[in-house]
Short mmCIF file of C-alpha atoms in Angstrom, two decimals:
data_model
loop_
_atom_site.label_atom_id
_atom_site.label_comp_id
_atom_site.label_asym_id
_atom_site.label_seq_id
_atom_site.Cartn_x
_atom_site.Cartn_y
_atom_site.Cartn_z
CA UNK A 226 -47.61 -106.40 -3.10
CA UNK A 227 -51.83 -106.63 -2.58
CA UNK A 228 -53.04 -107.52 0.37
CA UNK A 229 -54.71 -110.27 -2.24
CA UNK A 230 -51.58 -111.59 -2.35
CA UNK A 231 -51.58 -112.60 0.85
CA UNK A 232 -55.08 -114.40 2.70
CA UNK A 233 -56.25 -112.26 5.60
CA UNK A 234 -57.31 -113.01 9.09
CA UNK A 235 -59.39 -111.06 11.17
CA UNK A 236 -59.33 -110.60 14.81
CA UNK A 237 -60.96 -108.58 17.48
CA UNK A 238 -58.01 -107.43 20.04
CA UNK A 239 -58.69 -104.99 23.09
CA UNK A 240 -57.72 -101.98 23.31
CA UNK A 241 -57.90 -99.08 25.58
CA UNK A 242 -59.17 -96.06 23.48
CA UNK A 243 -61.46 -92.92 23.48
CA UNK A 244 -64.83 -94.38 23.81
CA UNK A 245 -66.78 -90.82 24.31
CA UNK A 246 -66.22 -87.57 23.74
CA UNK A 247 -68.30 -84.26 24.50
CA UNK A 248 -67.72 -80.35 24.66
CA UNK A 249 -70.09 -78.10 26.33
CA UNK A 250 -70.19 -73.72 26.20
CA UNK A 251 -72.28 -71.92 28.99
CA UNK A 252 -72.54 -68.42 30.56
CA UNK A 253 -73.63 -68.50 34.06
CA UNK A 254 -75.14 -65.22 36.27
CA UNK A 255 -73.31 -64.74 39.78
CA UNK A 256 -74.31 -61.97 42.56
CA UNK A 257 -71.89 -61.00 45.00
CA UNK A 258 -72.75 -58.55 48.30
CA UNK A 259 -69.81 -56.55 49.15
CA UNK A 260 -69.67 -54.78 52.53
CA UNK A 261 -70.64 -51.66 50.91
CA UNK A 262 -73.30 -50.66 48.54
CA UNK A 263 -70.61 -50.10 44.95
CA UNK A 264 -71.34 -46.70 43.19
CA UNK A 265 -68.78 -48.27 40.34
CA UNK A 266 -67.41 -51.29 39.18
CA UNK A 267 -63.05 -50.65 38.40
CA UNK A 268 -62.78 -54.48 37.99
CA UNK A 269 -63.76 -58.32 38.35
CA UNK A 270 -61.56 -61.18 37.72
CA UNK A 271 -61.69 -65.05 38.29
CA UNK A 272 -58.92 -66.31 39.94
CA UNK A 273 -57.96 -69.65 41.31
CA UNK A 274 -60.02 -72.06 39.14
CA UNK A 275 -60.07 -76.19 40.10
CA UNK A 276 -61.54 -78.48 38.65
CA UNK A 277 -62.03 -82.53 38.87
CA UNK A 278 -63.80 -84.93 35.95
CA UNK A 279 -66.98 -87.68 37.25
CA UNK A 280 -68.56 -89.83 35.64
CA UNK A 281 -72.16 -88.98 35.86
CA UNK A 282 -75.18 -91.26 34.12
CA UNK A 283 -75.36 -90.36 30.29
CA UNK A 284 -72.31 -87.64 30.49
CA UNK A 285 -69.44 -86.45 32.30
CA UNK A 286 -69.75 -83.82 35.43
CA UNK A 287 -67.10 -80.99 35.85
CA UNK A 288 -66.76 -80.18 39.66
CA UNK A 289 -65.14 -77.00 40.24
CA UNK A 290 -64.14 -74.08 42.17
CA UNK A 291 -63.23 -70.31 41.55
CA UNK A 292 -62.95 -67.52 43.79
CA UNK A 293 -64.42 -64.07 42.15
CA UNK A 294 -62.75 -60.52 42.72
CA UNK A 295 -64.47 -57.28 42.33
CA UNK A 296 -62.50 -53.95 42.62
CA UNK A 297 -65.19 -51.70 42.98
CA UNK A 298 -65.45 -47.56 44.76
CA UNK A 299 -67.87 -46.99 47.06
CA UNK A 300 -68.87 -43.65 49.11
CA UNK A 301 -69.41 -42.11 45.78
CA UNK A 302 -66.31 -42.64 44.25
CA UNK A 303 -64.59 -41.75 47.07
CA UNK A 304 -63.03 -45.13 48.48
CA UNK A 305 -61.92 -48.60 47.04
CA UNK A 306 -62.30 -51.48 47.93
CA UNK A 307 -61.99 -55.69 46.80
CA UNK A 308 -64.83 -58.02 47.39
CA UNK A 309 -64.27 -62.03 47.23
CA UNK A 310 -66.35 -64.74 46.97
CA UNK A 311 -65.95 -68.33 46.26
CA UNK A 312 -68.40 -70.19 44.02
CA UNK A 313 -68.53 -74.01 43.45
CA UNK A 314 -70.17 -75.38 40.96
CA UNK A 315 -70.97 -78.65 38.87
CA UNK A 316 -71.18 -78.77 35.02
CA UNK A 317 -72.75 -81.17 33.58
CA UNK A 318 -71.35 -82.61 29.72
CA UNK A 319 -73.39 -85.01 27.63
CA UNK A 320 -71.08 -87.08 25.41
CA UNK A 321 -71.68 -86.83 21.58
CA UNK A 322 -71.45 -90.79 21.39
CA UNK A 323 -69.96 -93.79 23.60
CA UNK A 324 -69.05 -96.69 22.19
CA UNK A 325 -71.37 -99.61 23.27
CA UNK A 326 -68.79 -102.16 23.34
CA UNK A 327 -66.79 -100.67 26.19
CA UNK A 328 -66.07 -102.31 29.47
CA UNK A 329 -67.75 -99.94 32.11
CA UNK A 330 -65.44 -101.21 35.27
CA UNK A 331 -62.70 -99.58 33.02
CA UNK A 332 -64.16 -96.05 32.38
CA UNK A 333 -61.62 -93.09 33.17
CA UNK A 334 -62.86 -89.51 32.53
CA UNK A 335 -61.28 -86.45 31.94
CA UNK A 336 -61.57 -82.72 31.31
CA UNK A 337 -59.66 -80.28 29.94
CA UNK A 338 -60.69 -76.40 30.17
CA UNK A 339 -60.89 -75.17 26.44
CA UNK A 340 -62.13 -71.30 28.21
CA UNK A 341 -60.74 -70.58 31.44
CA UNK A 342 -63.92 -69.32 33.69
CA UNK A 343 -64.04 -65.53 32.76
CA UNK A 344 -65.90 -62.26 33.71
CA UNK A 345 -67.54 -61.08 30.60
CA UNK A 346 -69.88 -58.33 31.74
CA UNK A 347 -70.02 -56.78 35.84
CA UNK A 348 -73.06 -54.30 36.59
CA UNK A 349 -74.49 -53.04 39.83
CA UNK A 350 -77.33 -54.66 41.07
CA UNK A 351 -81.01 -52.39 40.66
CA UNK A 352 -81.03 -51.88 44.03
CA UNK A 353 -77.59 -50.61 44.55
CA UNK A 354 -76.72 -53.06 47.10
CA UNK A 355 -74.37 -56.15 45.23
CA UNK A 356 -72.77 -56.94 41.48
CA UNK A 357 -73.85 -58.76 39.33
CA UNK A 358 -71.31 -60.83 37.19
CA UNK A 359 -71.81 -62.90 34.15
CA UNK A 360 -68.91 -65.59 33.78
CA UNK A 361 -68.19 -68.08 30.49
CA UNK A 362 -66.64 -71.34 30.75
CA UNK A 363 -66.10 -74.39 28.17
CA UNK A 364 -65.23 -77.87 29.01
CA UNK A 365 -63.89 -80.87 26.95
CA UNK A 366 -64.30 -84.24 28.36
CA UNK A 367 -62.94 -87.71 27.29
CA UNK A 368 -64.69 -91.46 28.42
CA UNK A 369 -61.80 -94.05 27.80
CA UNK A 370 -61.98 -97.67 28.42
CA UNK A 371 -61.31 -100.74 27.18
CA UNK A 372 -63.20 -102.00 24.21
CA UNK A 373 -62.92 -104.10 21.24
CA UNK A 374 -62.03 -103.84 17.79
CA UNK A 375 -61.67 -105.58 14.94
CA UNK A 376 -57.87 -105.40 13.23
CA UNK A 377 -56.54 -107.25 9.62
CA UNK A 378 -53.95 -109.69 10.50
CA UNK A 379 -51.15 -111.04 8.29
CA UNK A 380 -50.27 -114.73 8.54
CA UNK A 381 -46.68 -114.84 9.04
CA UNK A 382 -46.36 -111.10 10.77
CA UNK A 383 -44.76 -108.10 9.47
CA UNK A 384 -41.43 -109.55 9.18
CA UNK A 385 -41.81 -110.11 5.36
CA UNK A 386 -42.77 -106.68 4.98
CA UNK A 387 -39.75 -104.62 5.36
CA UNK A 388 -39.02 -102.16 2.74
CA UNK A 389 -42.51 -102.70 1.07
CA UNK A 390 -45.56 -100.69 0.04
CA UNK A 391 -48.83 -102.77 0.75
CA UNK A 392 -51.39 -101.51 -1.41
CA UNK A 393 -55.28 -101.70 -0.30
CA UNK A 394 -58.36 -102.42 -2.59
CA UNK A 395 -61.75 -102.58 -1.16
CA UNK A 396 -62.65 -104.75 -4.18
CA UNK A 397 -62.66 -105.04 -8.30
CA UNK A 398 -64.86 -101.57 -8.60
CA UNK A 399 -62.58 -99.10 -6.63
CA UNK A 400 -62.72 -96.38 -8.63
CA UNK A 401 -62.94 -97.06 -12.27
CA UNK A 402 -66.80 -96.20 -12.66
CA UNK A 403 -66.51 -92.74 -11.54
CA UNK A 404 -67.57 -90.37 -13.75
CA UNK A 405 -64.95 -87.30 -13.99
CA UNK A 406 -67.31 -85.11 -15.62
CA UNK A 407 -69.34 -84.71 -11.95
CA UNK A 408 -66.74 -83.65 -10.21
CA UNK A 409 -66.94 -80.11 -8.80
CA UNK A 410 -63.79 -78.40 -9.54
CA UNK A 411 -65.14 -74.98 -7.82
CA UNK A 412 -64.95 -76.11 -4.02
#
């Protein structure tokens, strides 16, 4: 059976859906002062990461916290010790696209780490005195709402339909007037 077989209606229902979507990469530079000047770096790890999705203007902020650790020697090479420091921080993610006909007193946002924050690269400092870290993160984030779209509807409902293939055509042309001969068989 066509869907020309049957005369279709159209309505706009509302729906709660993804209305905006965004990603976002970035390497950030951190300097922590331990008690004593390092003379080498054994370690650094990020530990304890928390985060929390806003909605912020034309995008989505990512408030967080992490707490740095730094094995490091000291007293050339002689003794060891672990220096911790928290950093907070806010992220900011534009979206890629937001749909216009969402309701705004409806917006939820969230985020979902895609790179848990991570020490990449930890050097002492030119004067001798703190560590130097540099730390990657990514971020997802998600805008739903409630918006509206626009759906096919069947007079009658779907009860007629059981068992049956429904077949649509987007008109008489479909796909008779393609030309074979331009397809690219090498992709």
């Amino acid at each position: 059976m066509t869907i020309a077989d049957k005369q279709l209606q159209y309505r706009e229902i509302i729906t709660k859906a993804v209305c905006g979507k965004g990603r976002k990469f970035s390497t950030v530079t951190h300097t922590v002062t331990p008690p004593h000047n390092p003379t080498s770096i054994l370690g650094a790890w990020i530990i304890n990461h928390q985060y929390e999705a806003v909605r912020s203007g034309d995008g989505i902020e990512v408030i967080g916290t992490y707490d740095i650790n730094i094995w490091y020697s000291y007293s050339k090479n002689s003794q060891t010790d672990v220096a911790k420091e928290s950093v907070h921080y806010v992220e900011h993610v534009n979206l890629s696209y937001v749909d216009p006909k969402h309701r705004p007193s409806t917006v939820e946002v969230s985020a979902d780490v895609i790179q848990e924050p991570n020490c990449i690269e930890a050097n002492i400092s030119s004067n001798g005195s703190s560590v130097v870290i540099r730390v990657e993160r990514e971020f997802s984030v998600e805008l739903v709402a409630e918006t509206k779209v626009c759906v096919a509807v069947l007079p009658g409902g779907c009860g007629d339909l059981d068992g049956k293939d429904l077949e649509f055509s987007l008109g008489d042309n479909d796909y008779e007037d393609l030309d074979p001969d331009l397809l690219d068989d090498e992709l």
